[in-house]
Amino acid sequence: VSDWWEEYIYLRGRGPIMVNSNYFAMDFLYLSPTTLQAARAGNIIHAILLYRKKLDRQEIKPILLMGSTVPLCSAQWERMFNTSRIPGEESDTLQHVKDSKHIVVYHKGRYFKVWLYHDGRLLKPREIEQQMQRILDDDSEPQAGEEKLAALTAGDRVPWAKARQTYFIRGKNKQSLDAIEKAAFFVTLDDIEQGYREEDPVRSLDAYAKSLIHGRCYDRWFDKTFTLIVFKNGRIGLNAEHSWADAPIVGHLWENAMATECLELGYSEDGHCRGDTNQNIPVPTKLQWEIPEECQEVIERSLSTAIALADDVDFHSFFFDAFGKGLIKKAKTSPDAFVQLALQLAHYRDMGKFSLTYEASMTRLFREGRTETVRSCTVESCNFVRSMEDPTESTENTLKFFRLAAAKHQHLYRLAMTGAGIDRHLFCLYVVSKYLAVDSPFLKEVLSEPWRLSTSQTPQQHIDLKKNPEMLSCGGGFGPVADDGYGVSYIILGENAIHFHVSSKISCSETDSHRFGKNIQKAMVDIMGLFNLSKNCTK
């Protein structure tokens, strides 16, 4: 299924990939290792490159299923680095080069090429910091059309494909675009501050999420496998393209890099990377462009499309710490089933109806497996929700409905993971029906039903929160899948907390991400209230 999935679901999509397909990962919630932008960039870039080195040497062991001896497929790691999505008129392609010795950095409208090696070795963190500082200190103006160039990667795919064919296939434009597309990855040194602020937790996290998912629409290269974003105050994040891999793969890189940065590389007392600067390293070079006016017009049109899309994203990112996995397990329930049923209850209260729900599960028990859908809105979950909302229903009965719904959810999840799901099967039948020119009203109907609630759990894979409780991360999120629906991503953090990311569209009068967020928190607490457990919810 995977090659068809990659092509038809991702690469053939002709609309913007920003917001609709790309997703993001956040920094630690509270921990701020340094406030120096160049230093944070130096360490995190070095840590990512150490991960790449391990990957190239095949030293990253396959992930084992739930601590067992069953390995998951590692194929998705192959195109993590030195890769870019290339626009085409009918379909995009993924271009991967074997090795890349540079990155491209965007700062205040200019693009810089930064070599990662000097004297035949990888640059040390302090040396990368020095290179980043040189870019921050460079006050040259962007060239004509350069500042907003990346808006081409944020708008519709066809105008970008045509512009690339017309203006970027020769001369310095080709050379510069080549540098971006063949870079190990892309880096943005953002000139604004972002991240969680204690004095304004709600607005700061929401703005941070929006910045990571779309930014200004021209300061992230949305076609690169990932863009590393380093903010002015030293907070960081990632924006990732979706066709080459699913979120757990990016999450593994991200957790490893952040653990390396904090636990191994560290910072000096004044916030700089450890080690010494090196004046022998050549200064980063500016990429050269000759962007004609008609191309600048295409850039502006792409930007208008992207801004309209970005301005319509209603994002709410919040930390739930009334309880977590610890208490849910005391209730003898699977944490994922608990959260999914809370989402069903919250959604019913929010919208007054049940909706087709998508939960992504992984199929990496199989070679080249990607995802399968768990349809979490079931007859059993609806019975439970109605029982919760019926004041005449006894707690005992509601609890019985909860147990049935949770068991059903776990059963569906297991089926999906073990290749017995239905959605990828239907998708393949649809592809074959198109190929054979056989019309199937059933497949047409089933595959055009909108997922009004699209959900995904991000796994916590590497950082040990028992040993390093301060290294609490917020996970990441994605945009709404339906115009009149919600996207919900959540990460179960240690024993006592869960972070949620809720997205919807402002243009839809029925949805409201903050209202849904409140409904999620209330549903979580209300369901836990069914169980007489000693640790009461704190909020």
Coordinates of C-alpha atoms in Angstrom, one line a residue:
V1 CA 0.0 0.0 0.0
S2 CA 2.8 2.4 0.9
D3 CA 3.9 3.5 -2.5
W4 CA 0.3 4.2 -3.6
W5 CA -0.4 6.0 -0.3
E6 CA 2.7 8.2 -0.7
E7 CA 1.7 9.1 -4.3
Y8 CA -2.0 9.5 -4.1
I9 CA -2.5 10.9 -0.6
Y10 CA 0.6 13.1 -0.5
L11 CA 2.5 13.7 -3.7
R12 CA -0.5 14.1 -6.1
G13 CA -2.2 16.6 -3.8
R14 CA -2.4 20.0 -5.7
G15 CA -3.3 22.3 -2.8
P16 CA -1.0 23.9 -0.3
I17 CA 1.0 21.5 1.9
M18 CA 1.5 24.1 4.6
V19 CA -1.2 23.6 7.3
N20 CA -3.0 20.9 5.2
S21 CA -0.3 18.3 5.3
N22 CA 2.9 19.5 7.2
Y23 CA 3.0 19.2 10.9
F24 CA 5.1 20.5 13.8
A25 CA 7.1 19.6 16.9
M26 CA 7.6 21.8 19.9
D27 CA 10.4 22.5 22.4
F28 CA 10.5 21.6 26.1
L29 CA 7.5 23.2 27.9
Y30 CA 9.4 24.8 30.8
L31 CA 13.1 24.2 30.3
S32 CA 15.0 26.9 28.4
P33 CA 18.6 25.6 28.1
T34 CA 19.9 29.0 26.9
T35 CA 18.4 32.3 25.7
L36 CA 21.1 32.9 23.1
Q37 CA 19.7 32.2 19.7
A38 CA 23.0 31.3 18.0
A39 CA 24.1 29.0 20.8
R40 CA 20.8 27.1 20.9
A41 CA 21.1 26.7 17.1
G42 CA 24.7 25.6 17.5
N43 CA 23.9 22.8 19.9
I44 CA 20.7 21.6 18.3
I45 CA 22.2 21.5 14.8
H46 CA 25.2 19.6 16.0
A47 CA 22.9 17.2 17.9
I48 CA 20.8 16.6 14.8
L49 CA 24.0 16.0 12.8
L50 CA 25.2 13.4 15.4
Y51 CA 21.9 11.6 14.9
R52 CA 22.5 11.7 11.1
K53 CA 25.9 10.2 11.6
K54 CA 24.5 7.4 13.6
L55 CA 21.8 6.8 11.0
D56 CA 24.4 6.7 8.2
R57 CA 26.4 4.2 10.1
Q58 CA 23.3 2.1 10.8
E59 CA 23.8 2.5 14.5
I60 CA 20.2 3.4 15.4
K61 CA 18.6 0.2 16.5
P62 CA 15.1 -0.6 15.3
I63 CA 12.4 0.4 17.7
L64 CA 10.9 -2.6 19.6
L65 CA 7.2 -2.8 20.1
M66 CA 6.3 -1.9 23.7
G67 CA 9.6 -3.1 25.0
S68 CA 9.2 -6.5 23.5
T69 CA 11.5 -8.3 21.0
V70 CA 9.4 -7.4 18.0
P71 CA 11.1 -4.8 15.8
L72 CA 9.2 -2.1 13.9
C73 CA 10.2 -1.3 10.2
S74 CA 12.9 1.3 9.9
A75 CA 12.3 2.2 6.2
Q76 CA 10.9 5.6 6.9
W77 CA 14.3 6.8 8.3
E78 CA 15.9 6.5 4.9
R79 CA 14.9 9.9 3.6
M80 CA 15.1 12.0 6.8
F81 CA 18.1 14.0 5.6
N82 CA 19.4 15.5 2.3
T83 CA 15.9 15.3 0.9
S84 CA 13.3 17.6 -0.6
R85 CA 9.9 17.5 -2.1
I86 CA 10.1 18.7 -5.7
P87 CA 6.9 20.2 -7.2
G88 CA 5.6 18.8 -10.5
E89 CA 2.5 19.8 -12.5
E90 CA 0.6 16.5 -12.0
S91 CA 2.5 15.0 -9.1
D92 CA 5.4 16.0 -6.9
T93 CA 8.5 13.8 -6.3
L94 CA 10.9 13.2 -3.5
Q95 CA 14.5 13.9 -4.3
H96 CA 17.0 12.3 -2.0
V97 CA 20.8 12.7 -2.3
K98 CA 23.2 10.3 -0.6
D99 CA 25.1 12.9 1.4
S100 CA 25.1 16.6 2.0
K101 CA 27.8 18.6 3.6
H102 CA 25.9 21.9 4.1
I103 CA 22.7 23.4 5.5
V104 CA 20.8 26.4 4.3
V105 CA 19.8 29.1 6.8
Y106 CA 17.2 31.7 6.4
H107 CA 17.4 35.0 8.3
K108 CA 15.5 38.3 7.7
G109 CA 14.8 37.5 4.1
R110 CA 18.3 36.2 3.1
Y111 CA 19.4 32.7 2.4
F112 CA 22.9 31.5 3.6
K113 CA 24.8 28.3 2.7
V114 CA 26.7 27.0 5.7
W115 CA 29.3 24.2 5.4
L116 CA 29.1 21.6 8.1
Y117 CA 32.6 20.3 7.8
H118 CA 36.0 22.0 8.2
D119 CA 39.4 20.2 8.0
G120 CA 37.6 17.0 7.2
R121 CA 35.6 16.9 10.4
L122 CA 32.1 18.0 11.6
L123 CA 31.9 21.5 13.0
K124 CA 31.7 21.6 16.8
P125 CA 28.8 23.2 18.5
R126 CA 30.7 26.4 19.3
E127 CA 31.8 26.7 15.7
I128 CA 28.3 26.3 14.4
E129 CA 27.2 28.9 17.0
Q130 CA 29.9 31.2 15.6
Q131 CA 28.6 30.6 12.0
M132 CA 25.0 31.4 13.1
Q133 CA 26.2 34.6 14.9
R134 CA 27.9 35.7 11.7
I135 CA 24.5 35.4 9.9
L136 CA 22.7 37.2 12.7
D137 CA 25.3 40.0 12.5
D138 CA 25.0 40.3 8.7
D139 CA 22.9 43.4 8.0
S140 CA 22.8 43.1 4.2
E141 CA 19.5 43.6 2.4
P142 CA 17.6 40.7 0.7
Q143 CA 17.9 40.6 -3.1
A144 CA 14.8 41.4 -5.2
G145 CA 12.3 38.6 -4.7
E146 CA 14.4 36.8 -2.2
E147 CA 12.6 37.6 1.1
K148 CA 9.3 35.9 0.2
L149 CA 10.6 33.2 -2.1
A150 CA 9.6 30.3 0.2
A151 CA 6.0 31.4 -0.2
L152 CA 6.2 29.3 -3.4
T153 CA 6.4 26.2 -1.2
A154 CA 3.4 27.4 0.9
G155 CA 0.8 28.0 -1.9
D156 CA -0.7 25.7 -4.5
R157 CA 1.6 23.2 -6.1
V158 CA 1.0 23.9 -9.9
P159 CA 2.1 27.6 -9.9
W160 CA 5.2 26.5 -7.9
A161 CA 6.0 23.7 -10.4
K162 CA 5.6 26.1 -13.4
A163 CA 7.7 28.8 -11.7
R164 CA 10.4 26.3 -10.9
Q165 CA 10.5 25.1 -14.6
T166 CA 10.6 28.6 -15.9
Y167 CA 12.8 30.6 -13.6
F168 CA 15.0 28.1 -11.6
I169 CA 16.5 25.7 -14.2
R170 CA 19.6 27.6 -15.1
G171 CA 22.2 30.0 -13.8
K172 CA 22.5 31.3 -10.3
N173 CA 18.8 30.6 -9.5
K174 CA 19.3 26.9 -10.2
Q175 CA 22.5 26.8 -8.2
S176 CA 20.9 28.5 -5.2
L177 CA 17.7 26.4 -5.4
D178 CA 19.9 23.3 -5.7
A179 CA 21.7 24.4 -2.5
I180 CA 18.4 24.5 -0.6
E181 CA 17.0 21.2 -2.1
K182 CA 20.2 19.3 -1.5
A183 CA 20.9 20.7 2.0
A184 CA 21.0 18.2 4.9
F185 CA 18.0 20.2 6.2
F186 CA 16.7 23.8 6.4
V187 CA 17.1 26.2 9.3
T188 CA 15.2 29.4 10.0
L189 CA 16.7 31.9 12.5
D190 CA 13.5 33.7 13.4
D191 CA 13.5 37.3 14.4
I192 CA 10.6 37.0 16.9
E193 CA 10.3 35.4 20.3
Q194 CA 8.1 32.4 20.9
G195 CA 7.4 29.6 23.5
Y196 CA 5.5 29.1 26.7
R197 CA 5.3 32.1 29.0
E198 CA 4.1 31.5 32.6
E199 CA 2.4 34.9 32.7
D200 CA 0.3 34.2 29.6
P201 CA 0.2 30.4 29.2
V202 CA -2.8 30.2 26.8
R203 CA -1.9 32.9 24.3
S204 CA 1.8 32.1 24.3
L205 CA 1.3 28.4 23.4
D206 CA -1.3 29.2 20.8
A207 CA 0.9 31.7 19.1
Y208 CA 3.9 29.4 19.3
A209 CA 1.9 26.6 17.6
K210 CA 0.7 28.9 14.8
S211 CA 4.3 30.1 14.3
L212 CA 5.5 26.5 13.9
I213 CA 2.7 25.3 11.6
H214 CA 2.8 28.3 9.2
G215 CA 5.0 31.2 10.5
R216 CA 4.8 34.2 8.1
C217 CA 4.2 31.7 5.2
Y218 CA 7.6 32.7 3.6
D219 CA 10.1 31.9 6.4
R220 CA 9.9 28.1 6.4
W221 CA 10.9 26.0 3.4
F222 CA 7.8 23.7 3.5
D223 CA 9.2 21.3 0.9
K224 CA 12.2 20.2 2.9
T225 CA 11.8 17.1 5.0
F226 CA 12.0 19.4 8.0
T227 CA 12.7 23.0 8.8
L228 CA 14.4 23.6 12.1
I229 CA 13.2 26.9 13.6
V230 CA 15.2 28.8 16.2
F231 CA 13.5 31.8 17.7
K232 CA 15.1 35.0 18.9
N233 CA 14.8 34.0 22.6
G234 CA 16.4 30.6 22.0
R235 CA 13.2 28.5 21.8
I236 CA 13.1 26.0 19.0
G237 CA 10.7 23.9 17.0
L238 CA 10.3 21.9 13.8
N239 CA 8.0 22.0 10.8
A240 CA 8.0 18.7 8.9
E241 CA 6.8 17.7 5.5
H242 CA 4.5 14.6 5.6
S243 CA 5.1 12.5 2.5
W244 CA 8.4 10.9 3.5
A245 CA 7.5 9.8 7.0
D246 CA 5.0 9.9 9.8
A247 CA 5.2 11.8 13.0
P248 CA 6.8 9.1 15.3
I249 CA 9.9 9.1 13.0
V250 CA 10.4 12.8 13.3
G251 CA 9.6 12.5 17.0
H252 CA 12.4 10.0 17.5
L253 CA 14.9 12.4 15.8
W254 CA 13.6 15.4 17.8
E255 CA 13.7 13.7 21.2
N256 CA 17.1 12.2 20.6
A257 CA 18.5 15.6 19.4
M258 CA 17.0 17.5 22.4
A259 CA 18.3 14.9 24.9
T260 CA 21.8 15.0 23.3
E261 CA 21.7 18.8 23.4
C262 CA 20.8 19.0 27.1
L263 CA 22.4 15.9 28.6
E264 CA 25.6 15.6 26.6
L265 CA 26.5 18.9 24.9
G266 CA 25.3 21.4 27.5
Y267 CA 26.1 25.1 27.7
S268 CA 28.7 27.2 29.5
E269 CA 27.5 29.4 32.4
D270 CA 27.1 32.4 30.1
G271 CA 24.7 30.5 27.8
H272 CA 27.2 29.8 25.0
C273 CA 28.0 26.4 23.5
R274 CA 31.0 24.8 25.2
G275 CA 34.4 24.9 23.4
D276 CA 36.2 27.6 21.4
T277 CA 35.4 29.7 18.4
N278 CA 37.6 29.1 15.3
Q279 CA 38.4 32.1 13.0
N280 CA 39.8 29.8 10.2
I281 CA 36.3 28.7 9.2
P282 CA 35.1 30.4 6.1
V283 CA 32.1 32.8 6.5
P284 CA 28.7 31.5 5.4
T285 CA 28.0 32.5 1.8
K286 CA 24.8 34.2 0.7
L287 CA 22.8 32.4 -2.0
Q288 CA 22.6 34.5 -5.2
W289 CA 19.3 35.1 -7.0
E290 CA 18.0 36.8 -10.1
I291 CA 14.3 36.7 -9.7
P292 CA 12.5 38.6 -12.5
E293 CA 9.3 40.6 -11.8
E294 CA 6.9 38.1 -13.4
C295 CA 8.3 35.5 -10.9
Q296 CA 7.9 37.9 -8.1
E297 CA 4.2 38.2 -9.1
V298 CA 3.9 34.4 -8.8
I299 CA 5.5 34.6 -5.4
E300 CA 3.0 37.3 -4.2
R301 CA 0.0 35.2 -5.5
S302 CA 1.3 32.1 -3.7
L303 CA 1.8 34.2 -0.6
S304 CA -1.8 35.5 -0.7
T305 CA -3.1 31.9 -1.0
A306 CA -0.9 30.9 2.0
I307 CA -1.8 33.9 4.2
A308 CA -5.5 33.3 3.7
L309 CA -5.0 29.7 4.8
A310 CA -2.8 30.6 7.7
D311 CA -5.1 33.3 9.0
D312 CA -7.9 30.8 9.0
V313 CA -6.2 28.4 11.4
D314 CA -7.7 28.5 15.0
F315 CA -5.1 26.7 17.2
H316 CA -5.3 25.9 20.9
S317 CA -2.4 24.1 22.6
F318 CA -2.8 23.2 26.3
F319 CA -1.2 21.2 29.1
F320 CA -3.6 19.0 31.0
D321 CA -2.2 18.0 34.4
A322 CA -5.3 17.1 36.5
F323 CA -4.1 13.5 36.1
G324 CA -2.3 11.4 33.5
K325 CA -1.4 7.8 32.6
G326 CA -0.8 6.8 36.2
L327 CA -4.4 7.4 37.4
I328 CA -5.9 6.1 34.2
K329 CA -4.0 2.8 34.7
K330 CA -5.4 2.6 38.2
A331 CA -8.8 2.7 36.6
K332 CA -7.6 -0.4 34.7
T333 CA -8.0 1.2 31.3
S334 CA -5.8 1.7 28.3
P335 CA -4.7 5.4 28.4
D336 CA -5.3 5.8 24.6
A337 CA -8.8 4.4 24.9
F338 CA -9.5 6.7 27.8
V339 CA -8.4 9.8 25.9
Q340 CA -10.3 8.7 22.7
L341 CA -13.5 8.3 24.7
A342 CA -13.0 11.6 26.4
L343 CA -12.6 13.1 22.9
Q344 CA -15.9 11.4 21.8
L345 CA -17.7 12.9 24.9
A346 CA -16.1 16.3 24.4
H347 CA -17.0 16.3 20.7
Y348 CA -20.7 15.4 21.4
R349 CA -21.0 18.2 24.0
D350 CA -19.2 20.6 21.6
M351 CA -21.1 19.9 18.4
G352 CA -24.3 18.1 19.7
K353 CA -23.7 15.2 17.3
F354 CA -21.4 12.2 16.6
S355 CA -18.9 12.5 13.8
L356 CA -16.8 10.1 11.8
T357 CA -13.5 10.0 13.7
Y358 CA -10.0 9.1 12.4
E359 CA -7.3 8.0 14.8
A360 CA -3.9 7.2 13.2
S361 CA -2.3 3.9 14.2
M362 CA 1.0 2.6 12.9
T363 CA 1.5 -0.5 10.7
R364 CA 5.3 -0.7 11.1
L365 CA 5.0 -4.3 12.2
F366 CA 5.1 -4.8 8.4
R367 CA 7.8 -3.9 6.0
E368 CA 7.4 -0.4 4.7
G369 CA 4.2 -0.1 6.8
R370 CA 2.9 3.4 7.5
T371 CA -0.5 4.0 9.1
E372 CA -3.9 2.6 9.3
T373 CA -7.1 4.2 10.5
V374 CA -8.8 3.4 13.8
R375 CA -12.5 4.5 13.4
S376 CA -12.9 5.5 17.1
C377 CA -16.5 6.7 16.8
T378 CA -18.2 3.3 17.4
V379 CA -21.7 2.1 18.4
E380 CA -20.2 1.3 21.8
S381 CA -18.6 4.8 22.2
C382 CA -21.9 6.4 21.3
N383 CA -23.8 4.3 23.8
F384 CA -21.3 5.4 26.5
V385 CA -21.6 9.1 25.6
R386 CA -25.4 9.0 25.6
S387 CA -25.2 7.3 29.0
M388 CA -22.9 10.0 30.3
E389 CA -25.3 12.7 29.1
D390 CA -28.4 10.9 30.6
P391 CA -29.0 12.3 34.1
T392 CA -31.3 9.2 34.9
E393 CA -28.5 6.7 34.1
S394 CA -26.7 5.1 37.1
T395 CA -22.9 5.5 37.5
E396 CA -22.7 1.7 37.5
N397 CA -24.4 1.4 34.1
T398 CA -22.4 4.2 32.6
L399 CA -19.2 2.5 33.8
K400 CA -20.3 -0.7 32.1
F401 CA -20.8 1.2 28.8
F402 CA -17.4 2.8 29.3
R403 CA -15.7 -0.6 29.7
L404 CA -17.4 -2.0 26.6
A405 CA -16.4 1.1 24.6
A406 CA -12.8 1.0 25.8
A407 CA -12.5 -2.8 25.0
K408 CA -13.9 -2.2 21.5
H409 CA -11.4 0.6 20.9
Q410 CA -8.5 -1.5 22.0
H411 CA -9.7 -4.3 19.8
L412 CA -10.0 -2.0 16.7
Y413 CA -6.5 -0.6 17.5
R414 CA -5.0 -4.1 17.6
L415 CA -6.7 -5.0 14.3
A416 CA -5.4 -1.9 12.7
M417 CA -1.8 -2.5 13.8
T418 CA -1.8 -6.1 12.7
G419 CA -2.9 -5.5 9.2
A420 CA -6.6 -6.2 9.7
G421 CA -7.8 -2.6 9.4
I422 CA -10.2 -1.6 6.6
D423 CA -9.3 1.9 5.4
R424 CA -6.1 1.2 3.6
H425 CA -7.8 -1.9 2.0
L426 CA -10.6 0.3 0.7
F427 CA -8.1 2.9 -0.5
C428 CA -6.3 0.2 -2.6
L429 CA -9.6 -1.1 -4.0
Y430 CA -10.4 2.5 -5.0
V431 CA -7.0 2.9 -6.7
V432 CA -7.5 -0.4 -8.6
S433 CA -11.0 0.5 -9.6
K434 CA -9.7 3.7 -11.1
Y435 CA -7.0 1.8 -13.0
L436 CA -9.5 -0.7 -14.3
A437 CA -12.0 2.2 -15.0
V438 CA -14.6 0.3 -13.0
D439 CA -17.1 2.7 -11.3
S440 CA -17.8 1.8 -7.7
P441 CA -20.5 3.9 -6.1
F442 CA -19.8 2.2 -2.7
L443 CA -16.1 3.2 -2.8
K444 CA -16.9 6.7 -4.0
E445 CA -19.2 7.2 -1.1
V446 CA -17.1 5.7 1.6
L447 CA -13.9 7.5 0.5
S448 CA -15.6 10.9 0.3
E449 CA -17.0 10.9 3.8
P450 CA -15.2 13.7 5.7
W451 CA -13.3 13.0 8.9
R452 CA -14.7 15.8 11.1
L453 CA -12.6 14.7 14.0
S454 CA -9.0 13.7 13.1
T455 CA -6.8 12.5 16.0
S456 CA -3.3 11.2 16.6
Q457 CA -1.3 10.3 19.7
T458 CA 2.4 11.2 19.5
P459 CA 4.5 8.5 21.3
Q460 CA 7.0 9.5 24.0
Q461 CA 10.0 7.4 22.8
H462 CA 13.3 8.4 24.2
I463 CA 13.5 11.0 27.0
D464 CA 13.1 9.3 30.5
L465 CA 10.8 11.7 32.4
K466 CA 11.4 9.8 35.7
K467 CA 15.1 10.7 35.5
N468 CA 14.6 14.1 33.8
P469 CA 11.2 15.5 34.9
E470 CA 12.2 19.0 33.7
M471 CA 12.5 17.7 30.2
L472 CA 8.8 17.7 29.6
S473 CA 8.1 18.3 25.9
C474 CA 4.8 19.4 24.4
G475 CA 4.8 17.0 21.5
G476 CA 3.5 18.5 18.3
G477 CA 0.4 19.0 16.2
F478 CA -1.3 19.4 12.8
G479 CA -3.9 21.5 11.1
P480 CA -7.6 20.6 10.7
V481 CA -8.4 17.9 8.1
A482 CA -12.0 19.0 7.4
D483 CA -13.1 22.6 6.9
D484 CA -15.8 22.1 9.5
G485 CA -13.9 19.8 11.8
Y486 CA -11.2 19.5 14.4
G487 CA -7.6 18.1 14.4
V488 CA -6.5 16.8 17.8
S489 CA -3.0 15.7 18.6
Y490 CA -2.0 14.6 22.1
I491 CA 1.1 13.3 23.9
I492 CA 0.9 11.3 27.1
L493 CA 3.8 12.7 29.3
G494 CA 5.1 10.5 32.1
E495 CA 2.5 9.5 34.7
N496 CA 0.8 12.8 35.4
A497 CA 0.2 14.9 32.4
I498 CA -1.1 15.0 28.8
H499 CA -0.5 17.8 26.3
F500 CA -3.2 18.5 23.7
H501 CA -3.1 20.4 20.4
V502 CA -6.5 21.4 18.9
S503 CA -6.9 22.9 15.5
S504 CA -9.9 24.1 13.5
K505 CA -10.9 26.8 11.0
I506 CA -12.0 30.3 12.0
S507 CA -14.2 30.5 8.9
C508 CA -16.3 27.6 10.3
S509 CA -19.0 29.1 12.6
E510 CA -19.7 25.7 14.3
T511 CA -16.1 25.0 15.5
D512 CA -14.0 26.8 18.2
S513 CA -10.7 25.3 19.3
H514 CA -10.7 26.9 22.7
R515 CA -14.3 25.8 23.4
F516 CA -13.4 22.3 22.3
G517 CA -10.3 22.4 24.5
K518 CA -12.4 23.2 27.6
N519 CA -14.8 20.4 26.6
I520 CA -11.9 18.0 26.4
Q521 CA -10.6 19.0 29.9
K522 CA -14.1 18.7 31.4
A523 CA -14.7 15.3 29.7
M524 CA -11.4 13.9 31.0
V525 CA -12.3 14.9 34.5
D526 CA -15.9 13.8 34.3
I527 CA -15.0 10.3 33.0
M528 CA -12.4 10.0 35.8
G529 CA -15.1 10.9 38.2
L530 CA -16.9 7.6 37.4
F531 CA -14.1 5.8 39.2
N532 CA -13.7 6.1 43.0
L533 CA -10.0 6.5 43.1
S534 CA -8.0 7.8 46.0
K535 CA -6.1 10.5 44.1
N536 CA -8.8 13.0 43.2
C537 CA -8.4 15.2 40.2
T538 CA -6.6 18.4 41.2
K539 CA -8.4 20.6 38.6

